[in-house]
Amino acid sequence: MTQQHDGTDAVPPAGPQHPQHPQHGGVRLDAVEDAVAAIAAGRPVVVVDDEGRENEGDLIFAASKATPELMAFTIRYSSGVICCPMPGAMLDRLEIPLMTPHNRDAYRTAYTISVDARDGTTTGISAADRARTVKVLADSATEPWELTRPGHVFPLRYREGGVLVRRGHTEAAVDLARMAGLTPAGVLVEVVNDDGTMKRAGELREFADEHGLLMISIEDLVRYRRRTENLVERVAETRLPTRHGAFTAYGYRTTTDGTEHVALVYGEDGADALSGPEPVLTRVHSECLTGDVFGSERCDCGPQLDEALDLIAAEGRGVVVYLRGHEGRGIGLVAKLQAYQLQDGGRDTVDANLDLGLPADARHYGTATQVLKDLKVESVRLLTNNPDKVANLEEYGVPVAERVPLTMRPNDHNLAYLLAKRDRMGHDLPGLPDHVGAPATGTDVPVDPRTGARPTDQDGDHA
């Protein structure tokens, strides 16, 4: 941040940075670990959310590091509405309730009643007064009577689990403060142009560069947390005899939202059989009630799961990680049925999701990699036809030594779906026809994946 001509002191410039990389609509972003270091040092960072959400950038810094100078800079380049995100436990202790019990905000931003520090302030509106209020909020020794209501600072109620459960600036601010080793309370404010309009990605990058600030995205913060934090716990282990053979089932629960997952391990020694340098034959399978249980022919998930279990049993060593919460590529069971309804009317699988206002694919595999690491898996031979799944596992720290194709045939009910997967989502599906009604371009005879031959079908709803 440069020296301001209004006489306010400059904030120390950002320190050395990791290489920058395009991540937000082609706009250069900085490394999350550098942003955490900046927060710890008392510097603000620019945080952008998703282009399909608010598509805005906020200045964020740790509440415990607030100074009159930093607050003055923040007010100067923002809307001037100073918010202080905090965990619910801190707000409850300070007896600060929600502004309304019926939140109708489009993004459910949890505003509380506004406050001022009772002592050390005048009217409450100056930069010095608001910096004082923010520091009082962040002080664990503060008592409820030390805050007057209403005031000029708006605390926000953080959702437990942070950006992993709600991708908002509220959660990003608290997560960054916590990751920096500070009191989990932040300050945020929207960055605006001189005419009062919101700055967008390119303008935010220019603003950050002009003032020596780092800029990150909430999406990168999500990835960073999934990669660096332990977010699953093993809660069960039992024998599970199946028609494919005798497996050991390990039950897992995510610590952020309680979602339950299962790992089916084949081998006499259970999870101990998976350790060591030899890559483990692995299937990461997304939950599909319609395909796995009901035998739906609109996807080939059930047959893929069966084939994966058979191949792992034949191998004598391997694991299926069964991920809950991935129904319909992560949009949920009922939404998947609604998407099917749109497909009945001629939409493809991608456009059907988008027409519902949902992502084409909302899944991530950070949970799967954490399960694999808990099972001491060092690298995998991954049963999938989806190159993106390979990249995703490697991004979260599980090396993929080989992609082993699955060999399910298309049928009259899923061919259009598979073609959309191939043509619009990049799945590796040789042998399919060019379009519905055209002859196949390759053999329709399945090939044993262990021979290295290529498949004639795709990885279903959950490739």
Coordinates of C-alpha atoms in Angstrom, one line a residue:
M1 CA 0.0 0.0 0.0
T2 CA 1.6 3.3 -1.0
Q3 CA 1.8 6.5 1.1
Q4 CA -1.6 8.3 0.7
H5 CA -1.7 12.0 -0.1
D6 CA -4.3 12.6 2.7
G7 CA -1.5 12.1 5.3
T8 CA -2.4 8.6 6.5
D9 CA 0.5 6.3 7.2
A10 CA 1.3 3.6 4.7
V11 CA 0.9 0.0 5.6
P12 CA 4.1 -2.0 5.2
P13 CA 4.4 -3.5 1.7
A14 CA 3.8 -7.2 1.0
G15 CA 6.8 -9.4 1.4
P16 CA 8.3 -11.9 -1.0
Q17 CA 5.7 -13.8 -3.0
H18 CA 5.3 -17.2 -4.5
P19 CA 4.9 -17.3 -8.2
Q20 CA 1.6 -15.8 -9.3
H21 CA -0.8 -17.8 -11.5
P22 CA -4.0 -17.1 -13.4
Q23 CA -7.0 -18.4 -11.4
H24 CA -9.9 -15.9 -11.6
G25 CA -11.1 -15.2 -15.1
G26 CA -7.5 -15.0 -16.4
V27 CA -6.6 -12.5 -13.7
R28 CA -3.4 -13.1 -11.8
L29 CA -3.7 -14.3 -8.2
D30 CA -1.2 -14.8 -5.4
A31 CA -0.5 -17.8 -3.3
V32 CA -2.7 -18.4 -0.3
E33 CA 0.2 -19.0 2.0
D34 CA 1.6 -15.6 1.2
A35 CA -1.8 -14.0 2.0
V36 CA -1.8 -15.8 5.4
A37 CA 1.6 -14.4 6.1
A38 CA 0.4 -10.9 5.1
I39 CA -2.6 -11.2 7.5
A40 CA -0.3 -12.4 10.3
A41 CA 1.8 -9.3 9.7
G42 CA -1.1 -6.9 9.9
R43 CA -1.5 -6.2 6.2
P44 CA -4.8 -6.4 4.3
V45 CA -5.4 -8.6 1.3
V46 CA -7.9 -8.5 -1.5
V47 CA -10.2 -11.5 -1.6
V48 CA -12.4 -12.2 -4.6
D49 CA -15.4 -14.6 -4.7
D50 CA -16.8 -16.6 -7.5
E51 CA -17.9 -14.9 -10.7
G52 CA -21.2 -16.6 -10.4
R53 CA -21.8 -15.4 -6.9
E54 CA -21.4 -11.8 -5.8
N55 CA -18.4 -11.4 -8.1
E56 CA -16.8 -8.8 -5.8
G57 CA -13.6 -8.2 -4.1
D58 CA -13.2 -7.3 -0.4
L59 CA -10.3 -5.8 1.6
I60 CA -9.8 -8.2 4.5
F61 CA -7.5 -8.0 7.5
A62 CA -7.3 -9.4 11.0
A63 CA -9.5 -7.6 13.6
S64 CA -6.8 -7.9 16.2
K65 CA -4.4 -6.0 13.9
A66 CA -6.7 -3.0 13.3
T67 CA -5.1 0.5 13.5
P68 CA -6.5 3.9 12.7
E69 CA -4.2 4.1 9.6
L70 CA -5.3 0.8 8.3
M71 CA -9.0 1.6 8.9
A72 CA -8.6 5.0 7.2
F73 CA -7.1 3.3 4.1
T74 CA -9.9 0.7 4.1
I75 CA -12.7 3.3 4.4
R76 CA -11.1 5.5 1.7
Y77 CA -11.2 2.8 -1.0
S78 CA -14.4 1.0 0.0
S79 CA -18.2 1.4 0.5
G80 CA -17.4 2.5 4.0
V81 CA -19.5 -0.2 5.6
I82 CA -17.1 -1.9 8.0
C83 CA -18.0 -5.5 8.9
C84 CA -16.3 -7.7 11.5
P85 CA -16.9 -11.4 10.9
M86 CA -16.7 -13.6 14.0
P87 CA -17.5 -17.1 15.2
G88 CA -20.9 -17.5 16.8
A89 CA -19.4 -18.4 20.1
M90 CA -17.7 -15.0 20.4
L91 CA -20.9 -13.2 19.4
D92 CA -23.0 -15.1 21.9
R93 CA -20.5 -14.4 24.7
L94 CA -20.8 -10.7 23.8
E95 CA -24.6 -10.9 23.6
I96 CA -24.7 -9.6 20.0
P97 CA -27.8 -11.1 18.3
L98 CA -28.6 -11.4 14.6
M99 CA -30.1 -8.2 13.1
T100 CA -33.2 -10.2 12.0
P101 CA -34.4 -13.8 12.7
H102 CA -35.7 -14.0 9.1
N103 CA -32.7 -13.6 6.8
R104 CA -33.8 -12.8 3.3
D105 CA -30.4 -11.7 2.0
A106 CA -29.7 -13.5 -1.3
Y107 CA -26.5 -15.0 0.1
R108 CA -27.7 -15.3 3.7
T109 CA -25.0 -12.9 5.0
A110 CA -25.6 -13.1 8.8
Y111 CA -25.6 -9.5 9.9
T112 CA -25.9 -8.8 13.6
I113 CA -26.9 -5.6 15.3
S114 CA -24.2 -2.9 14.9
V115 CA -21.9 -1.9 17.8
D116 CA -19.4 0.7 19.0
A117 CA -16.8 0.4 21.7
R118 CA -18.1 2.2 24.9
D119 CA -14.7 3.5 26.0
G120 CA -12.0 5.1 23.9
T121 CA -14.3 6.4 21.1
T122 CA -16.2 9.6 20.4
T123 CA -19.1 9.4 17.9
G124 CA -18.0 6.0 16.7
I125 CA -17.7 6.9 13.0
S126 CA -14.1 8.0 12.7
A127 CA -11.4 5.6 11.4
A128 CA -9.8 5.6 14.9
D129 CA -13.2 4.9 16.6
R130 CA -14.0 2.0 14.3
A131 CA -10.5 0.6 14.7
R132 CA -11.0 0.8 18.4
T133 CA -14.4 -1.0 18.2
V134 CA -12.9 -3.8 16.0
K135 CA -10.1 -4.4 18.4
V136 CA -12.5 -4.5 21.4
L137 CA -14.6 -7.1 19.5
A138 CA -11.6 -9.2 18.9
D139 CA -10.4 -9.0 22.6
S140 CA -11.3 -12.2 24.5
A141 CA -11.4 -10.2 27.7
T142 CA -14.2 -7.9 26.4
E143 CA -17.5 -8.0 28.3
P144 CA -20.9 -7.4 26.8
W145 CA -21.4 -4.0 28.6
E146 CA -18.2 -2.7 26.9
L147 CA -20.1 -2.4 23.6
T148 CA -22.9 0.0 22.9
R149 CA -25.8 -0.9 20.5
P150 CA -26.4 0.3 17.8
G151 CA -23.1 1.5 16.5
H152 CA -20.9 1.9 13.4
V153 CA -19.4 -1.5 13.0
F154 CA -21.4 -4.5 11.8
P155 CA -20.3 -7.9 13.2
L156 CA -21.1 -10.9 10.9
R157 CA -21.8 -14.4 12.2
Y158 CA -19.4 -16.9 10.7
R159 CA -20.6 -20.3 9.7
E160 CA -18.7 -23.1 11.3
G161 CA -16.6 -25.0 8.8
G162 CA -15.7 -21.7 7.0
V163 CA -15.2 -21.5 3.3
L164 CA -15.6 -25.3 3.1
V165 CA -19.3 -25.0 3.9
R166 CA -20.1 -21.4 2.7
R167 CA -17.9 -19.6 0.1
G168 CA -18.4 -16.1 1.5
H169 CA -16.1 -13.3 2.5
T170 CA -17.4 -13.7 6.0
E171 CA -15.9 -17.2 6.2
A172 CA -12.8 -16.2 4.3
A173 CA -12.0 -13.4 6.8
V174 CA -12.3 -15.6 9.8
D175 CA -10.4 -18.5 8.2
L176 CA -7.5 -16.3 7.2
A177 CA -7.2 -14.9 10.7
R178 CA -7.3 -18.3 12.2
M179 CA -4.8 -19.7 9.7
A180 CA -2.5 -16.8 10.6
G181 CA -2.6 -17.8 14.3
L182 CA -4.6 -14.8 15.4
T183 CA -8.0 -14.3 17.1
P184 CA -10.5 -15.7 14.6
A185 CA -12.1 -12.4 13.8
G186 CA -11.6 -10.3 10.7
V187 CA -12.5 -7.0 9.1
L188 CA -14.0 -6.8 5.6
V189 CA -15.3 -4.2 3.3
E190 CA -16.2 -4.1 -0.4
V191 CA -13.7 -2.3 -2.7
V192 CA -15.4 0.2 -5.0
N193 CA -14.5 2.6 -7.8
D194 CA -14.5 6.4 -7.4
D195 CA -18.1 6.5 -8.8
G196 CA -19.3 4.0 -6.2
T197 CA -19.5 1.0 -8.5
M198 CA -18.0 -2.3 -7.5
K199 CA -14.5 -3.1 -8.7
R200 CA -14.4 -6.4 -10.6
A201 CA -11.5 -8.8 -11.2
G202 CA -9.2 -6.8 -13.5
E203 CA -9.8 -3.6 -11.6
L204 CA -9.1 -5.4 -8.3
R205 CA -5.8 -6.7 -9.6
E206 CA -4.8 -3.2 -10.7
F207 CA -5.8 -1.9 -7.3
A208 CA -3.9 -4.6 -5.5
D209 CA -0.8 -3.9 -7.6
E210 CA -1.0 -0.2 -7.1
H211 CA -1.0 -0.5 -3.3
G212 CA 1.3 -3.4 -2.9
L213 CA -1.4 -5.9 -1.8
L214 CA -1.8 -9.6 -2.4
M215 CA -5.0 -10.9 -4.1
I216 CA -6.4 -14.3 -3.7
S217 CA -9.7 -16.1 -4.5
I218 CA -12.0 -17.9 -2.1
E219 CA -11.8 -20.9 -4.4
D220 CA -8.1 -21.0 -3.9
L221 CA -8.6 -20.7 -0.2
V222 CA -11.0 -23.7 -0.3
R223 CA -8.4 -25.7 -2.2
Y224 CA -5.7 -24.7 0.2
R225 CA -7.7 -25.8 3.3
R226 CA -8.6 -29.1 1.7
R227 CA -4.9 -29.8 0.8
T228 CA -3.4 -28.8 4.2
E229 CA -6.0 -29.6 6.9
N230 CA -7.2 -32.9 8.2
L231 CA -10.9 -32.8 7.5
V232 CA -11.9 -36.4 7.9
E233 CA -12.0 -38.8 10.9
R234 CA -12.1 -42.6 10.9
V235 CA -15.1 -43.7 13.0
A236 CA -15.7 -47.3 12.1
E237 CA -14.0 -50.5 10.8
T238 CA -15.7 -53.8 10.1
R239 CA -15.7 -56.9 7.9
L240 CA -17.9 -56.6 4.8
P241 CA -18.4 -59.8 2.9
T242 CA -19.8 -59.1 -0.6
R243 CA -20.6 -61.0 -3.8
H244 CA -17.3 -59.6 -5.1
G245 CA -15.3 -60.9 -2.2
A246 CA -14.5 -60.1 1.4
F247 CA -13.7 -56.5 2.0
T248 CA -12.9 -54.4 5.1
A249 CA -15.2 -51.3 5.4
Y250 CA -13.8 -48.2 7.0
G251 CA -16.3 -45.5 7.9
Y252 CA -15.3 -41.8 7.8
R253 CA -17.0 -38.6 8.7
T254 CA -16.0 -35.1 7.5
T255 CA -15.4 -32.7 10.4
T256 CA -16.9 -29.7 8.7
D257 CA -20.4 -31.0 7.9
G258 CA -20.7 -34.5 9.2
T259 CA -21.0 -36.2 5.8
E260 CA -20.3 -39.9 6.0
H261 CA -18.1 -41.8 3.5
V262 CA -16.9 -45.4 3.2
A263 CA -13.7 -47.0 2.0
L264 CA -13.9 -50.7 1.0
V265 CA -10.4 -52.2 1.2
Y266 CA -9.5 -55.6 -0.3
G267 CA -6.7 -57.7 1.2
E268 CA -6.2 -60.0 4.2
D269 CA -4.4 -57.3 6.2
G270 CA -7.0 -54.6 5.6
A271 CA -5.6 -51.1 5.4
D272 CA -2.1 -52.4 6.2
A273 CA -2.1 -54.0 2.7
L274 CA -2.3 -50.6 1.1
S275 CA 0.9 -49.1 2.6
G276 CA 4.2 -49.2 0.7
P277 CA 5.5 -47.8 -2.6
E278 CA 3.5 -50.1 -4.9
P279 CA 0.6 -48.1 -6.5
V280 CA -2.8 -49.2 -5.2
L281 CA -5.6 -50.1 -7.6
T282 CA -8.2 -47.5 -6.6
R283 CA -11.7 -46.4 -7.5
V284 CA -13.0 -43.1 -6.3
H285 CA -16.8 -43.5 -6.8
S286 CA -19.4 -40.8 -6.4
E287 CA -22.6 -41.8 -4.7
C288 CA -25.4 -42.6 -7.2
L289 CA -28.6 -43.9 -5.7
T290 CA -30.3 -44.3 -9.0
G291 CA -27.5 -46.2 -10.6
D292 CA -25.8 -48.1 -7.7
V293 CA -29.0 -49.2 -6.0
F294 CA -31.9 -48.9 -8.5
G295 CA -30.0 -50.1 -11.5
S296 CA -30.7 -47.0 -13.6
E297 CA -29.7 -47.2 -17.3
R298 CA -29.4 -43.5 -17.6
C299 CA -25.9 -43.8 -16.3
D300 CA -23.5 -46.7 -15.9
C301 CA -22.5 -46.0 -12.3
G302 CA -23.7 -49.4 -10.9
P303 CA -21.9 -51.5 -13.5
Q304 CA -18.8 -49.4 -13.0
L305 CA -18.9 -49.9 -9.2
D306 CA -19.3 -53.7 -9.8
E307 CA -16.5 -53.8 -12.3
A308 CA -14.2 -51.8 -9.9
L309 CA -14.9 -54.2 -7.0
D310 CA -14.3 -57.2 -9.3
L311 CA -11.0 -55.8 -10.6
I312 CA -9.8 -55.0 -7.1
A313 CA -10.7 -58.4 -5.8
A314 CA -8.9 -60.0 -8.8
E315 CA -5.9 -57.9 -8.1
G316 CA -5.8 -59.0 -4.5
R317 CA -5.2 -55.5 -3.2
G318 CA -7.0 -52.2 -3.6
V319 CA -9.7 -49.8 -2.4
V320 CA -13.0 -48.2 -3.4
V321 CA -13.6 -44.8 -1.8
Y322 CA -17.3 -44.2 -1.9
L323 CA -18.1 -40.5 -1.6
R324 CA -21.4 -39.4 -0.2
G325 CA -22.7 -36.0 -1.2
H326 CA -21.8 -36.5 -4.8
E327 CA -25.2 -37.4 -6.1
G328 CA -25.8 -36.1 -9.6
R329 CA -22.2 -34.7 -9.8
G330 CA -22.8 -33.0 -6.5
I331 CA -26.1 -31.3 -7.2
G332 CA -28.2 -33.7 -5.1
L333 CA -30.7 -36.4 -5.7
V334 CA -33.9 -34.3 -6.4
A335 CA -31.9 -31.8 -8.5
K336 CA -30.6 -34.7 -10.5
L337 CA -34.1 -36.0 -11.2
Q338 CA -35.1 -32.4 -12.3
A339 CA -32.1 -32.4 -14.6
Y340 CA -33.3 -35.7 -16.1
Q341 CA -36.6 -34.1 -16.7
L342 CA -35.0 -31.4 -18.7
Q343 CA -32.9 -34.0 -20.6
D344 CA -36.2 -35.7 -21.5
G345 CA -37.1 -32.4 -23.2
G346 CA -33.9 -32.3 -25.2
R347 CA -31.3 -30.6 -23.0
D348 CA -28.0 -32.4 -22.5
T349 CA -26.5 -33.2 -19.1
V350 CA -24.5 -30.0 -19.0
D351 CA -27.2 -27.5 -20.0
A352 CA -29.8 -29.2 -17.8
N353 CA -27.7 -28.5 -14.7
L354 CA -27.0 -24.9 -15.9
D355 CA -30.7 -24.3 -16.6
L356 CA -31.4 -25.2 -13.0
G357 CA -28.9 -22.6 -11.9
L358 CA -26.5 -25.3 -10.8
P359 CA -22.9 -26.2 -11.8
A360 CA -22.3 -28.7 -14.5
D361 CA -20.1 -30.6 -12.0
A362 CA -20.0 -29.5 -8.3
R363 CA -17.7 -32.3 -7.0
H364 CA -14.2 -32.2 -5.6
Y365 CA -12.0 -35.1 -4.5
G366 CA -10.2 -33.5 -1.5
T367 CA -12.1 -35.8 0.8
A368 CA -11.1 -38.9 -1.1
T369 CA -7.5 -37.9 -1.0
Q370 CA -7.7 -37.5 2.8
V371 CA -9.3 -40.9 3.1
L372 CA -6.5 -42.4 1.0
K373 CA -3.8 -40.7 3.1
D374 CA -5.4 -42.0 6.3
L375 CA -5.2 -45.5 4.7
K376 CA -1.5 -44.9 4.1
V377 CA -1.9 -45.0 0.3
E378 CA 1.2 -43.4 -1.3
S379 CA 0.1 -43.6 -4.9
V380 CA -2.7 -45.1 -7.0
R381 CA -3.6 -46.7 -10.3
L382 CA -6.9 -44.9 -10.7
L383 CA -10.0 -46.7 -12.2
T384 CA -11.6 -43.9 -14.2
N385 CA -12.2 -42.5 -17.7
N386 CA -12.1 -38.9 -16.5
P387 CA -8.7 -37.1 -16.8
D388 CA -10.0 -34.3 -14.6
K389 CA -10.3 -36.8 -11.7
V390 CA -6.7 -37.7 -12.1
A391 CA -5.7 -34.0 -12.0
N392 CA -7.9 -33.4 -9.0
L393 CA -6.4 -36.2 -6.9
E394 CA -2.9 -35.1 -7.8
E395 CA -3.7 -31.5 -6.9
Y396 CA -4.7 -32.7 -3.4
G397 CA -1.5 -34.7 -3.0
V398 CA -2.2 -38.2 -4.2
P399 CA 0.1 -39.2 -7.1
V400 CA -1.6 -41.2 -9.9
A401 CA 0.8 -43.6 -11.4
E402 CA -1.7 -44.9 -14.0
R403 CA -5.2 -44.2 -15.2
V404 CA -6.9 -47.6 -15.7
P405 CA -10.0 -47.3 -18.0
L406 CA -13.3 -48.8 -17.2
T407 CA -15.1 -50.6 -20.0
M408 CA -18.8 -50.1 -19.8
R409 CA -21.0 -50.2 -22.9
P410 CA -23.4 -47.4 -23.8
N411 CA -27.1 -48.2 -24.2
D412 CA -30.1 -46.6 -25.7
H413 CA -30.9 -44.7 -22.5
N414 CA -27.5 -43.1 -21.8
L415 CA -25.8 -42.6 -25.2
A416 CA -26.8 -38.9 -25.5
Y417 CA -25.5 -38.4 -22.0
L418 CA -22.2 -40.1 -22.7
L419 CA -21.7 -38.1 -25.9
A420 CA -22.2 -34.9 -23.9
K421 CA -19.6 -36.1 -21.3
R422 CA -17.1 -36.8 -24.1
D423 CA -17.7 -33.7 -26.2
R424 CA -18.4 -31.1 -23.4
M425 CA -16.7 -32.4 -20.3
G426 CA -13.5 -33.9 -21.8
H427 CA -14.1 -37.6 -20.8
D428 CA -11.9 -40.1 -22.6
L429 CA -14.5 -42.3 -24.4
P430 CA -13.2 -43.8 -27.6
G431 CA -15.6 -46.0 -29.5
L432 CA -18.7 -43.9 -29.2
P433 CA -20.5 -42.8 -32.3
D434 CA -20.2 -39.2 -33.5
H435 CA -23.8 -38.5 -32.5
V436 CA -27.0 -40.3 -31.5
G437 CA -28.0 -42.6 -34.4
A438 CA -24.6 -42.7 -36.0
P439 CA -22.5 -45.9 -36.1
A440 CA -19.9 -46.5 -33.5
T441 CA -16.4 -45.3 -34.4
G442 CA -14.7 -48.3 -32.7
T443 CA -15.3 -51.7 -31.4
D444 CA -18.2 -52.3 -29.0
V445 CA -16.5 -55.3 -27.4
P446 CA -15.3 -54.5 -23.8
V447 CA -11.6 -54.9 -23.2
D448 CA -10.0 -55.9 -19.9
P449 CA -8.6 -52.7 -18.4
R450 CA -5.6 -54.6 -17.0
T451 CA -4.4 -55.1 -20.6
G452 CA -4.2 -51.4 -21.1
A453 CA -6.7 -51.4 -23.9
R454 CA -9.0 -48.4 -24.2
P455 CA -12.6 -48.4 -23.1
T456 CA -15.8 -48.2 -25.2
D457 CA -17.8 -46.4 -22.6
Q458 CA -17.4 -43.8 -19.9
D459 CA -17.3 -43.3 -16.3
G460 CA -21.0 -42.7 -15.9
D461 CA -22.5 -40.0 -13.7
H462 CA -19.4 -40.1 -11.6
A463 CA -16.4 -40.6 -13.9

